[in-house]
Each structure stands twice: as structure tokens, then as C-alpha cells.
Coordinates of C-alpha atoms in Angstrom, one line a residue:
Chain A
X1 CA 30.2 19.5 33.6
X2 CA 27.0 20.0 31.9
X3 CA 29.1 20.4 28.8
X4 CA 30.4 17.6 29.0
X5 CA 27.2 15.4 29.3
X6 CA 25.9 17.4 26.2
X7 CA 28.7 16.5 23.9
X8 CA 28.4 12.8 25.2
X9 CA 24.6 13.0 24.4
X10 CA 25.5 14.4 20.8
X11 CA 28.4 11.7 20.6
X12 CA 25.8 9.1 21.1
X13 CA 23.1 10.3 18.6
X14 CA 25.9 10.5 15.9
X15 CA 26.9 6.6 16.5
X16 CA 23.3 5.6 16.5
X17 CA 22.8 7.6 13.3
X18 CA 25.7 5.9 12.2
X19 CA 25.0 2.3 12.8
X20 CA 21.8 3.4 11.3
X21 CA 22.9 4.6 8.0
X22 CA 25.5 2.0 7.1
X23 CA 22.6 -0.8 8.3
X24 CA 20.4 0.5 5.7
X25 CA 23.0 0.5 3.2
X26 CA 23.2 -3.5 3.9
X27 CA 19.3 -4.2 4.2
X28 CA 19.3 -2.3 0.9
X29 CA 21.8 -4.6 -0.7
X30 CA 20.1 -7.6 0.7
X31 CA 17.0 -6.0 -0.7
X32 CA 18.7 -6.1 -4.0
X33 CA 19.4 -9.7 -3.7
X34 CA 16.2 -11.1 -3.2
X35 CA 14.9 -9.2 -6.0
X36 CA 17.1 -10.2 -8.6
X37 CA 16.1 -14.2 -6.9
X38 CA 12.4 -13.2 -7.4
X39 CA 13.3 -12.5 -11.0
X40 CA 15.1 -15.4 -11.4
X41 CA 12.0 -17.7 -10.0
X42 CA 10.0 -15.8 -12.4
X43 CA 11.8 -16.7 -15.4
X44 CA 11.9 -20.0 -14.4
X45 CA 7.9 -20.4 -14.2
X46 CA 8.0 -19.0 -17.4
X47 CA 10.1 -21.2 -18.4
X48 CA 8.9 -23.8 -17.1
X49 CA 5.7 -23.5 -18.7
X50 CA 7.2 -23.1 -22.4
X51 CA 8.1 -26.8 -23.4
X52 CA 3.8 -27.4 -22.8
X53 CA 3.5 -24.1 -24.9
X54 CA 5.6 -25.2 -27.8
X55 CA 3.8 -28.9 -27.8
X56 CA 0.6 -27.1 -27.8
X57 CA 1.2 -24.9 -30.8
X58 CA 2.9 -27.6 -32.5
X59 CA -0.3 -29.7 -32.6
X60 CA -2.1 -27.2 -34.3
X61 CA 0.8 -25.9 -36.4
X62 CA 3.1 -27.6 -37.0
X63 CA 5.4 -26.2 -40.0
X64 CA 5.8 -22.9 -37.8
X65 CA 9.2 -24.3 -37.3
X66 CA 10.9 -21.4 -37.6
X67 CA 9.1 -20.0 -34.9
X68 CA 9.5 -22.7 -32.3
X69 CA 13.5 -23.0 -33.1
X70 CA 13.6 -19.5 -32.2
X71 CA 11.8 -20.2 -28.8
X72 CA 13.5 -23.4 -27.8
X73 CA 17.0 -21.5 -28.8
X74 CA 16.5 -18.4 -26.6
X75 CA 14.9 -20.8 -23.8
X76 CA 18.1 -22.9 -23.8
X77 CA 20.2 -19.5 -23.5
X78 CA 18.1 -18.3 -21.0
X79 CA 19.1 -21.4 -18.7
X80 CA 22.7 -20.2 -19.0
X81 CA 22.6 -17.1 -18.2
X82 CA 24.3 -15.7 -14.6
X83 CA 25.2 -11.7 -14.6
X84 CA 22.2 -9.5 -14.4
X85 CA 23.4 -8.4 -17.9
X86 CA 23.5 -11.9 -19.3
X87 CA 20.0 -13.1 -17.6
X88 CA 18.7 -9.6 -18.7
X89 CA 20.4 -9.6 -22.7
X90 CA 18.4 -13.6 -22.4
X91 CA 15.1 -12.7 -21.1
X92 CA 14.4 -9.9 -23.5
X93 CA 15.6 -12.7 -26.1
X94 CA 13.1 -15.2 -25.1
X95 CA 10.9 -12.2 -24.3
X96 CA 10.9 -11.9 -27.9
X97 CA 10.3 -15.3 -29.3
X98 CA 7.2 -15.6 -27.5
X99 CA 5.8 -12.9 -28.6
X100 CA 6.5 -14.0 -32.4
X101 CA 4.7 -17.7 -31.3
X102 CA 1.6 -16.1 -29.4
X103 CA 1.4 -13.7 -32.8
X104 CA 1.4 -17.4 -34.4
X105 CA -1.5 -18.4 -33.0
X106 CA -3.2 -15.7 -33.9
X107 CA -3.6 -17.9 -37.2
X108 CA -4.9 -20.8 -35.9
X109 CA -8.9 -19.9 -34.5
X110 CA -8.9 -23.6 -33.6
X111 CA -5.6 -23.8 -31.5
X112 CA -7.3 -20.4 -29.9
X113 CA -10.2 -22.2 -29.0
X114 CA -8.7 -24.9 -27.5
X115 CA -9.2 -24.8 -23.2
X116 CA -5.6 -26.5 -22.8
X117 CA -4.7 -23.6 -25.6
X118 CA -6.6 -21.1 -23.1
X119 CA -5.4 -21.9 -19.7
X120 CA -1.6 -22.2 -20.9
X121 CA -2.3 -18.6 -22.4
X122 CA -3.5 -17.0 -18.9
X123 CA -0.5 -18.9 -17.3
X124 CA 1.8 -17.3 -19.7
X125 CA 0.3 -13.7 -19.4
X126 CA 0.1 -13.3 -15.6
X127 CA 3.8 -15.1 -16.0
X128 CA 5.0 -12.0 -18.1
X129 CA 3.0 -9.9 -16.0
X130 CA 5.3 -11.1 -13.0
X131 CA 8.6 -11.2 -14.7
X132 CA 8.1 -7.5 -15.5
X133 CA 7.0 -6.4 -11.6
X134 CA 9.9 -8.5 -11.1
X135 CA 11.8 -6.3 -13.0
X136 CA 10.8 -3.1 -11.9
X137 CA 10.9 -4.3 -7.8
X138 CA 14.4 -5.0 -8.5
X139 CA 15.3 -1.9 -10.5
X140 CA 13.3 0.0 -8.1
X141 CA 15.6 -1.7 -5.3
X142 CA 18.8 -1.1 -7.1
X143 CA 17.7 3.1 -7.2
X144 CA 17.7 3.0 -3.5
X145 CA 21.1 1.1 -2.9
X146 CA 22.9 3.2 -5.3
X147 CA 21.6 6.8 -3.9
X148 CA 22.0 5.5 -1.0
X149 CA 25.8 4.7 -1.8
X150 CA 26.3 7.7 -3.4
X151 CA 24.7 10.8 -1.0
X152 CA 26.0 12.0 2.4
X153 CA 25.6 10.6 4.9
X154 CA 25.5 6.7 3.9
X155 CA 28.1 7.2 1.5
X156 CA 30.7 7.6 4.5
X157 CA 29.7 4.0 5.5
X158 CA 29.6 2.1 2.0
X159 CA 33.7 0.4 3.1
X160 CA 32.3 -0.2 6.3
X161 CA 28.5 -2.2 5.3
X162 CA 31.0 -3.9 2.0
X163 CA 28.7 -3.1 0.1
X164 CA 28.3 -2.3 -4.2
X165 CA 26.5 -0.5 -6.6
X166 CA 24.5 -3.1 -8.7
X167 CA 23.3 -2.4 -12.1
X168 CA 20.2 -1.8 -13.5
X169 CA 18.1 -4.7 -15.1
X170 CA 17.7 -3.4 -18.1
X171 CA 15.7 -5.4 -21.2
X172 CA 17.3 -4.6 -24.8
X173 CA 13.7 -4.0 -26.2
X174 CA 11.8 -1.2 -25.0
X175 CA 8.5 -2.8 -25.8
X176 CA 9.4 -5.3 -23.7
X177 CA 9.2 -3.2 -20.6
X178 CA 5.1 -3.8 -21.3
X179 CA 3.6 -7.4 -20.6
X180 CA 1.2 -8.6 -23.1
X181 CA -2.3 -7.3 -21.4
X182 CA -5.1 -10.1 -21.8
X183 CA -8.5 -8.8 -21.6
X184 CA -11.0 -11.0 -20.1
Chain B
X1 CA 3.4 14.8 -11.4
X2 CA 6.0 12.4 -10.4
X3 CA 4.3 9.8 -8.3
X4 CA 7.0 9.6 -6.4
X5 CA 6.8 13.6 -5.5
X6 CA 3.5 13.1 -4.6
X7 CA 4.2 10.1 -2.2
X8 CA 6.8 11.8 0.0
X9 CA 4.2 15.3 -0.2
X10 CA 1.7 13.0 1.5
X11 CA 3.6 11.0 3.9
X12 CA 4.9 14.4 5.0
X13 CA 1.4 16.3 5.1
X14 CA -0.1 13.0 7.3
X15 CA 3.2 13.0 9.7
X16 CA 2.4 16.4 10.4
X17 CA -1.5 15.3 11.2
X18 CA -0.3 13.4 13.5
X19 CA 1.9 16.0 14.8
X20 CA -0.7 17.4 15.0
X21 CA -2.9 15.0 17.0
X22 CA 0.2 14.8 19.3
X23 CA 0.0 18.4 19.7
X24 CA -3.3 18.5 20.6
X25 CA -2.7 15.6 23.3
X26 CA -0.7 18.6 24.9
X27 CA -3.1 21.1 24.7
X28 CA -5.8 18.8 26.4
X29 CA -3.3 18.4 29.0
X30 CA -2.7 22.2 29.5
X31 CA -6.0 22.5 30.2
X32 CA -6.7 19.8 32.2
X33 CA -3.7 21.5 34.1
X34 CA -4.5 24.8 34.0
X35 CA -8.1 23.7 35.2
X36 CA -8.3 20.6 37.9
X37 CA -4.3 21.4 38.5
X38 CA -2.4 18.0 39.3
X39 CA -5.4 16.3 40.6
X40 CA -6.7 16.7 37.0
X41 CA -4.0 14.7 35.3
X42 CA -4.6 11.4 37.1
X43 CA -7.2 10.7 35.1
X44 CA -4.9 10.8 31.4
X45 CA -3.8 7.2 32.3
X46 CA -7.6 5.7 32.2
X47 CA -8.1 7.0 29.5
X48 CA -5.6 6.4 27.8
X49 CA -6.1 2.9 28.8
X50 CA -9.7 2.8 28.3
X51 CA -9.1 4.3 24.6
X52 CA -5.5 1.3 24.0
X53 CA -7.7 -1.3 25.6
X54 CA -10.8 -0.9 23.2
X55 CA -8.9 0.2 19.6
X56 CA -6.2 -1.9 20.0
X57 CA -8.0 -5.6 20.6
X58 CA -10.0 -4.6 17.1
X59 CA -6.8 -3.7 15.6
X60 CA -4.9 -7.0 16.4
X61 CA -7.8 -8.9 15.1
X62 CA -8.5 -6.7 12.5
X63 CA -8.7 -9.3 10.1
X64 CA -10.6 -11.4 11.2
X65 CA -13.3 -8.8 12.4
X66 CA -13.9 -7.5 9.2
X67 CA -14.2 -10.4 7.4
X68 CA -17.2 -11.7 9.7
X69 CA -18.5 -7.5 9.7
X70 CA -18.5 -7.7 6.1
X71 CA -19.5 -11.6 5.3
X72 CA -16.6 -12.2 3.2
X73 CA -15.7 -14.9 1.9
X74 CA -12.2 -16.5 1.4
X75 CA -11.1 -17.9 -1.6
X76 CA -8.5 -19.9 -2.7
X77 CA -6.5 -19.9 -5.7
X78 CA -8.0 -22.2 -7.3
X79 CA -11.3 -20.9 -6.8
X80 CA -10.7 -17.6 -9.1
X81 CA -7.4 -18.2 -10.5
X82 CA -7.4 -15.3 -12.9
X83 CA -8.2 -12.9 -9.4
X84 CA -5.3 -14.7 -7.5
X85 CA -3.0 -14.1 -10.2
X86 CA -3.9 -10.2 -10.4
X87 CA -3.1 -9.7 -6.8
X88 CA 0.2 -11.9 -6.7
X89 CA 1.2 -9.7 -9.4
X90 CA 1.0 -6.5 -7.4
X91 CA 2.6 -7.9 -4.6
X92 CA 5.5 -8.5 -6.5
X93 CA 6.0 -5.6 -7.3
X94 CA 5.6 -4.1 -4.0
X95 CA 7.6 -6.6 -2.0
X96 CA 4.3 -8.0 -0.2
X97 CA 3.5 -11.6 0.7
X98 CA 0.5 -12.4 -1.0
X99 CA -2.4 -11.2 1.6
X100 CA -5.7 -13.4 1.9
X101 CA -8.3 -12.8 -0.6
X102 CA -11.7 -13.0 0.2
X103 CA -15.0 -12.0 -2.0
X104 CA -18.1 -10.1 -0.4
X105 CA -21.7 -11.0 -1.7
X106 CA -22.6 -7.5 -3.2
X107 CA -23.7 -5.9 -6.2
X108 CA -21.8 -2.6 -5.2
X109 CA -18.8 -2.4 -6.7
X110 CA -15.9 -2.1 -3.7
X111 CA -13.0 -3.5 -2.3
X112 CA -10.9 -3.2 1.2
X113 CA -8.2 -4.5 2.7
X114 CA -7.0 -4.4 6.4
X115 CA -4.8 -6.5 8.9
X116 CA -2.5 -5.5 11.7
X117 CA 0.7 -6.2 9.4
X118 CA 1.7 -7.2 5.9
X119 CA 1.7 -11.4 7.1
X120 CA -1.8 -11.0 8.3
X121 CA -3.6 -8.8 5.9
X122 CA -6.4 -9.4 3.7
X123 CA -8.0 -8.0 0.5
X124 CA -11.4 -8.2 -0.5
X125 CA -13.7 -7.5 -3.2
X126 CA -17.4 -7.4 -4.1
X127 CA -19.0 -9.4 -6.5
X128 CA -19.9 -6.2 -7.7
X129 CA -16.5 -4.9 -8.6
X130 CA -15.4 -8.1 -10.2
X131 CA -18.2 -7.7 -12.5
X132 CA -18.1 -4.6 -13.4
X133 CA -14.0 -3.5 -14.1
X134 CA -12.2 -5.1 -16.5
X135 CA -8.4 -6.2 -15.8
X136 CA -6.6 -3.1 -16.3
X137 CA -8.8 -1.2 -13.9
X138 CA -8.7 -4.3 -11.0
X139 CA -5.1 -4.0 -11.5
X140 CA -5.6 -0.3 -10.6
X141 CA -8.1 -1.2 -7.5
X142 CA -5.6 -4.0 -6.3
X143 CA -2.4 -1.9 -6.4
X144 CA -4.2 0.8 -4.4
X145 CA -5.3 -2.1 -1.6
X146 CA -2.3 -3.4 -1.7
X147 CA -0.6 0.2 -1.3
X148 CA -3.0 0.3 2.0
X149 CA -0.9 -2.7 3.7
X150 CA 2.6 -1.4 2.6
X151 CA 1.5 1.9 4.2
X152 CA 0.6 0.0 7.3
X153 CA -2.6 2.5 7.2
X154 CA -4.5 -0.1 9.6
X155 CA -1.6 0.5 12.3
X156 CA -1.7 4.5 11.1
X157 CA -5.7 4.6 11.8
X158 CA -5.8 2.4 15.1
X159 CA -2.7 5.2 16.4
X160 CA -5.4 8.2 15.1
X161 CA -8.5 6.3 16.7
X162 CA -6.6 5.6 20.0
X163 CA -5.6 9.2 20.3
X164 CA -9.0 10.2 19.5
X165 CA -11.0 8.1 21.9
X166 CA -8.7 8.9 24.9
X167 CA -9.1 12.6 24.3
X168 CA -13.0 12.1 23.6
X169 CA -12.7 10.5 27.2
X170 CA -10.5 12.9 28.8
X171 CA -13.1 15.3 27.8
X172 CA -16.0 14.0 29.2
X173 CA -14.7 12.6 32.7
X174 CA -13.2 16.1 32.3
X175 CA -16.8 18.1 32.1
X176 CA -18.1 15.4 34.2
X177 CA -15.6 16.6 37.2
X178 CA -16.5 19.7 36.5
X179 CA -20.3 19.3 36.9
X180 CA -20.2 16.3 40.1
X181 CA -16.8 17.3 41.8
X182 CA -16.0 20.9 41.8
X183 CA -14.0 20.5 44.6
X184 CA -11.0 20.2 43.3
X185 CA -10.8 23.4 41.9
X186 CA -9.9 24.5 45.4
X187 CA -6.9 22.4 46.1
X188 CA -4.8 24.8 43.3
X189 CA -5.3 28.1 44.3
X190 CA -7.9 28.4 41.2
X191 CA -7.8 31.9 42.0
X192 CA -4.6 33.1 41.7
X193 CA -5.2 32.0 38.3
X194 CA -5.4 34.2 35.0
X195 CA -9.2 33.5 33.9
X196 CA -9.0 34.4 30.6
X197 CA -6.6 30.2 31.0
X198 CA -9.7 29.4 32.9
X199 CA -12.0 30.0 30.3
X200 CA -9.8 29.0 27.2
X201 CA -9.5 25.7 29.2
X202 CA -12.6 24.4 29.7
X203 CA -13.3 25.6 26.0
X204 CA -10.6 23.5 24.9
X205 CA -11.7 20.2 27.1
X206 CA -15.2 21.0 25.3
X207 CA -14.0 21.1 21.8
X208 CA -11.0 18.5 22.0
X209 CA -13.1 15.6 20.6
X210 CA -14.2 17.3 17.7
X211 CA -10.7 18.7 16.7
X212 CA -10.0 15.2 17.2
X213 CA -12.1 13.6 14.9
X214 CA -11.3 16.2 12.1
X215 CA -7.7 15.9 12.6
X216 CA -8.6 11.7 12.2
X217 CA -10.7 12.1 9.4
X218 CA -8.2 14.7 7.9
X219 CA -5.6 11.8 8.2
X220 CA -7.8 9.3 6.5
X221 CA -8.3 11.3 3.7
X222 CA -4.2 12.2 3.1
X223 CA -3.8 8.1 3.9
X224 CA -6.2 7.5 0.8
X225 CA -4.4 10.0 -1.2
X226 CA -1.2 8.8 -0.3
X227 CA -2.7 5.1 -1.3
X228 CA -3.8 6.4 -4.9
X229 CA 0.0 7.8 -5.6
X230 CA 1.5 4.6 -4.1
X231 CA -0.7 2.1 -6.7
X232 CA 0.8 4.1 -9.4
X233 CA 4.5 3.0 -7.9
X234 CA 3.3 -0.3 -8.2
X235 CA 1.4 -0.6 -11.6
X236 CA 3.8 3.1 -13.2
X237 CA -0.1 2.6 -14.7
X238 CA -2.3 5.5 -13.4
X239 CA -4.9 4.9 -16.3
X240 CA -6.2 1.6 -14.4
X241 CA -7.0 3.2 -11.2
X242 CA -8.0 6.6 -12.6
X243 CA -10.6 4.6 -15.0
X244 CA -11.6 2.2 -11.9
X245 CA -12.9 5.7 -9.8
X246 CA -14.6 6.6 -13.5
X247 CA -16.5 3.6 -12.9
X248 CA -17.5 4.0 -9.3
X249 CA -18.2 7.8 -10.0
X250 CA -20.7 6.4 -12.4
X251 CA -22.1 4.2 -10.1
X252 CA -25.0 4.9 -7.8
X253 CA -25.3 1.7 -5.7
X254 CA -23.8 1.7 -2.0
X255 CA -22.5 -1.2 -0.1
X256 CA -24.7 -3.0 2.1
X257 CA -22.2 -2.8 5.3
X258 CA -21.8 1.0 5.6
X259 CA -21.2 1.1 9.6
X260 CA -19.4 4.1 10.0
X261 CA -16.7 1.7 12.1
X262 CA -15.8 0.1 8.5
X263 CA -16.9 3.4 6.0
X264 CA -13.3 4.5 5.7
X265 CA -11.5 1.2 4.7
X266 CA -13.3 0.6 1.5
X267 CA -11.9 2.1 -1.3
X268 CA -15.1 4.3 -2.3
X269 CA -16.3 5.6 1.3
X270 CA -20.3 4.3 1.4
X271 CA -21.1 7.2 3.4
X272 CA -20.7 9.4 -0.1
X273 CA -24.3 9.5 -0.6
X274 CA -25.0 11.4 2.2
X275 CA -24.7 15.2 2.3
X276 CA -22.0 15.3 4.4
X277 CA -19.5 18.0 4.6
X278 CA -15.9 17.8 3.0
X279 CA -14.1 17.8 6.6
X280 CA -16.4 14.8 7.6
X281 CA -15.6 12.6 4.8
X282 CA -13.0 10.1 5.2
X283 CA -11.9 10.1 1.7
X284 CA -11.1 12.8 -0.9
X285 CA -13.9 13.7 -2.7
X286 CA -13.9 11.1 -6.2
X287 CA -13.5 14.3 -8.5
X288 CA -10.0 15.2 -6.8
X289 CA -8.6 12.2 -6.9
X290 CA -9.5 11.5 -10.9
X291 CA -7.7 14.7 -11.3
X292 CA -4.6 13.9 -9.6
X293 CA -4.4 10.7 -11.6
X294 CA -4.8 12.5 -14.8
X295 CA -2.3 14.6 -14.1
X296 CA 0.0 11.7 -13.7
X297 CA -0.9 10.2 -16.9
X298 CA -0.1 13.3 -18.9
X299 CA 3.7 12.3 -17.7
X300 CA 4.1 8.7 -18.9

């Protein structure tokens, strides 16, 4: 008898770890989810903000066209983009082109000067700053989904929670991984 | 070192505090056992109680109590954009709402945060701090605030102060029992007891609340440490933080509010000035925890 209530006390631990496991392989794929959105609202602010940038810029210089084409192209990509390869392969695109405008206006002392010049500038920093924590939540989120996928015990469950491995968000540049730092 | 070596190493070292703590619930009751017999034991409900009833009202308004301790302000973001932007940043990459922000009138530099949850928290600095640090090294102070309210170190301490009190109270109506209402000793055949349990007893009702605090204060200082290793998994920058403690190591000016109820939430304790001893310090000593970050640098 007492044998018997031990291996039904045993049974039940093992169901409750497994209803455990397989729901932390689906919080961790909802996890995922929400930080690939949070990316995506970042990259929106930021571009958001670059149509003011590029009117800005232009007033001070304006036969930088070169420069701007190459910001308004990747921008216009950018809003394309669906996969986490394809946002990814745009954001390090437009990542890119901004940097080449903001070294612009190194140039230009007045368009420096300017407050709207100023403000936009903060906006744009803490904006990169965000895209990249953005970045690394999600990555950081994708690491625990796919361990948790992969290792014993979870991985018995992974048919069972339907759930994938995602892939990392991964920027082409490795300097991009780095916001632009303002100093106040 | 990997920061994120270092973050399970001190989760696991402050579960085992409060192991610990729990262990030492049981030893109290031993005693009280082993002394007052079954009589004895009717009293762990008051004061457990007693100790819920008095730690856990300040912990549910947590928030709001230190901000009126402390006289800090809140601000908006509009009202220090540049300061709003620096902490929404962190909380993105931790997964945190953005908490309140509020600024304290003081020329120490400092900063806390506290709340009974991640939807009610806040984080504050001095106007000392904001002067003082550049970006990089608020970024550092912010992540290790914010690393406070991921940890839920408010509920962790409120746990470790609840335990404490009752056992400080178990203690005393213990000693007072023993002193007013000897009586009851008689009702449990005292005698056929071994004295040598007698003795080691009443020496552990005597010392309980001591081992209690320096188990608590033990926790607080892993709890900091723990927060220190989980602002470099937010920022992967341990150069901000480990050049913000540069900057308070340099500085000799001490926060006005330094009521020992409030000492260990700021991120430099204010009680540092004082000569106390290691185990009565509720954060590692500055030195220490420069050295850790170091080490983590030499790795990016």
C-alpha cells in the first residue's frame, strides 16, 4: 500500500514538472515574440524621426546628395522588410547611412549649432541606443528558447508546446552592434 | 568572468542565505521546544504575525514611503528628457516597464530604487549624481537600479526582515518567559531533560537575533553583488558602472537621509563612513566590487 501511494506521489511530481517544462518552452517563445515587436517599434521611431533628420541637414547642406539618397533608399527598404533576416540585413543598412549623414554634419558647425539640429540629434542617439537593447533583449530571448529546446528535459516537450527555434538577430556590421554614445 | 557565471554564483550563494535564515527558524524552534516544551511554541504565531504585520504594510507601500522618507521628487519626461531616455533604455533591455523616476535634493551623489513589484517601482537619483557622472557611468548606475527591480530584491529584503523581526521577537517574549513565567518549565518534565539541550537552548534564543541580522545583512551584501553582475547583462558595459563606484570611492560627501531603515537601498551604503565592521555593512566593501568589474572588463 504505502508503495503504492509513493509511486502516485512520484507520478504526480513528474506531470507537474512536465506541464512545467513544456510551459516555459511557450512563455519562452512568446518571450521571443514580443522582443522581435519591441524591435520593430524601435525601428519605426527611428524611422520615424529620419524624414525631419534629412530636412534638417538638407537646410544646411544641401549638395550632400549623395548622402541623403543613401538614407532615404535604405529607409524605404527598411519599411519592407518581414523575416528577422530581412528586417535585420535592413536595419544594419540604414544603420549605416546614418552614420555616413551624422559624419556629414560634422562639416557644418552651424547645422551643429542649431537647437532643432540638437534635439533631433539626442532623439536619434537614445533611438539607436534603444534599437540596439532591442537587439540584444531579443537575442538574449532567442538563447533561452533555443537551449531550452535543445537540453533534457524541455526538449521532450518542444512537439507538445509547437514550438521553434528562432534565429538570431544578427546586424551585418560588427560596429553596428555599438550605438553612437553622445556625451553630454 | 562571464557575467553570467557570476549571476547564477550569486543567486545560488543568497538562496542558500536564505536557506539559511530558514534553518535557523528551526533551530529557534528546537529550542523553544527543547526549553518551554509545547507551551513554548504558541507563541511562534504572534510573532510571526507581529514581525508579517509590521514589514509587510512598509513593503506594499514601499514606494510611496521612500519617496516621502527621502523627499524625492518625481519627474516627468519632459522635465529631464535626456534622464528619461537613459532609463527607458535600460528597461529595454531588461524587459522592464519603465519605473517612476524621481530626483532627490542632494549634493551626495546616490541613487535607489524600490517598489513591491516591477509595475510599481521607482528609481531615484540625487542631484548630486546627475552632476557629477557623465552618460556612460549613469548608464552603469541605472542598469544596476534597474537590476534591483528585476531581482525583486525589495520582496527578497522584506522576506529577510520578516524572518528577522519574528525571530528577534521570538527571542525576547522567549527570555521574557523565562524571567516572569518560569512555570512552565514544569509542565514538560524539564528534568528528564539532557541539560547540556537546556543550556544550548537558551543560548540559542539569546543569540538568534544576532545570527539573524548577519545572515540579513549577509544577504544584502550577495543581493548588491548579484545587482552589480546583472547591470553588466543589461549594458555587456561593465566600464560604466565600474567607473561610477570610481567616482563615489572618490567622493567623501554622505547622503542626508542615512536612517539605517533606508542605508541598504542606496546604491553606495551612507553608513560607509562609519567604522563599522565588514559583517555589519550591508554592501560589499567599494574596493571589491571595482575589482569584480575589472575583471569583467578584461573579457570584452
Amino acid at each position: 500500500m504505502k508503495v503504492l501511494v509513493l509511486v502516485l506521489v512520484v507520478l504526480v511530481i513528474l506531470a507537474l514538472l512536465a506541464v512545467m517544462s513544456r510551459n516555459r518552452l511557450v512563455r519562452a517563445s512568446i518571450s521571443v515574440d514580443e522582443a522581435f515587436a519591441q524591435i520593430e517599434v524601435q525601428l519605426k521611431r527611428r524611422s520615424d524621426l529620419i524624414p525631419n533628420l534629412v530636412e534638417t541637414v538638407k537646410g544646411y547642406a544641401a549638395h550632400e546628395s549623395s548622402t541623403f539618397e543613401a538614407v532615404v533608399a535604405a529607409r524605404a527598404k527598411a519599411t519592407t522588410a518581414t523575416t528577422v533576416t530581412d528586417v535585420a540585413a535592413a536595419d544594419g543598412q540604414l544603420t549605416q547611412a546614418l552614420r555616413g549623414l551624422l559624419a556629414v554634419t560634422e562639416n557644418y558647425p552651424d547645422l551643429k549649432a542649431s537647437t532643432n539640429f540638437l534635439s533631433l540629434q539626442e532623439e536619434l542617439s537614445s533611438t539607436e541606443n534603444k534599437v540596439s537593447f532591442a537587439r540584444q533583449f531579443y537575442n538574449d530571448n532567442v538563447r533561452t528558447l533555443n537551449s531550452a529546446i535543445k537540453t533534457f528535459p524541455s526538449s521532450l516537450f518542444v512537439k507538445s508546446a509547437g514550438v521553434t527555434t528562432k534565429p538570431f538577430y544578427e546586424v551585418d556590421d560588427p560596429q553596428d552592434r555599438k550605438a553612437p554614445q553622445v556625451k553630454f | 568572468m562571464d557575467f553570467r557565471k557570476l549571476q547564477s554564483a550569486n543567486k545560488l550563494k543568497s538562496t542558500e542565505l536564505l536557506f539559511g535564515m530558514a534553518l535557523l527558524v528551526g533551530v529557534v524552534i528546537w529550542a523553544l521546544l527543547t526549553y518551554f516544551g509545547k507551551t513554548g511554541v504558541g507563541v511562534v504565531p504572534f510573532a510571526v504575525g507581529i514581525a508579517l504585520l509590521s514589514v509587510w504594510g512598509s513593503y506594499w507601500a514601499s514606494d510611496k514611503i521612500v519617496l516621502t522618507m527621502t523627499g524625492a521628487k518625481l519627474i516627468t519626461e519632459a522635465d529631464n528628457k535626456q534622464l528619461y531616455d537613459l532609463v527607458s533604455e535600460i528597461c529595454i533591455a531588461a524587459g522592464l516597464p519603465v519605473p517612476k523616476i524621481a530626483i532627490v535634493e542632494d549634493n551626495a551623489p546616490n541613487a535607489f530604487a524600490t517598489g513591491r513589484n516591477q509595475d510599481h517601482a521607482v528609481i531615484a537619483f540625487t542631484t548630486g549624481i546627475l552632476r557629477v557622472m557623465d552618460r556612460e557611468e549613469l548608464q552603469g548606475v541605472t542598469a544596476h537600479e534597474l537590476a534591483h527591480v528585476a531581482n525583486r530584491d525589495t520582496l527578497v529584503s522584506a522576506i529577510a526582515a520578516t524572518t528577522a523581526g519574528a525571530l528577534a521577537l521570538l527571542s525576547d517574549f522567549m527570555l521574557r518567559m523565562m524571567i516572569f513565567g518560569g512555570g512552565n518549565r514544569r509542565d514538560n518534565n524539564n528534568n528528564d531533560q539532557n541539560p547540556l539541550a537546556l543550556v544550548a537552548s537558551l543560548v540559542v534564543i539569546i543569540l538568534a537575533p544576532l545570527a539573524a541580522l548577519l545572515l540579513r545583512l549577509a544577504i544584502s551584501r550577495k543581493r548588491e553583488a548579484l545587482a552589480d553582475v546583472t547591470a553588466v547583462a543589461f549594458t555587456r558595459n561593465p566600464t560604466g558602472l565600474r567607473r561610477a563606484l570610481e567616482v563615489l570611492a572618490a567622493d567623501n560627501t554622505v547622503v542626508k537621509q542615512k536612517s539605517t531603515a533606508v542605508a541598504h537601498i542606496w546604491i553606495e551604503s551612507p553608513l560607509d563612513g562609519s567604522k563599522t565592521s565588514q559583517l555589519f555593512s550591508t554592501h560589499p566593501p567599494l574596493a571589491t566590487r571595482i575589482a569584480t568589474l575589472r575583471a569583467m572588463e578584461g573579457n570584452s
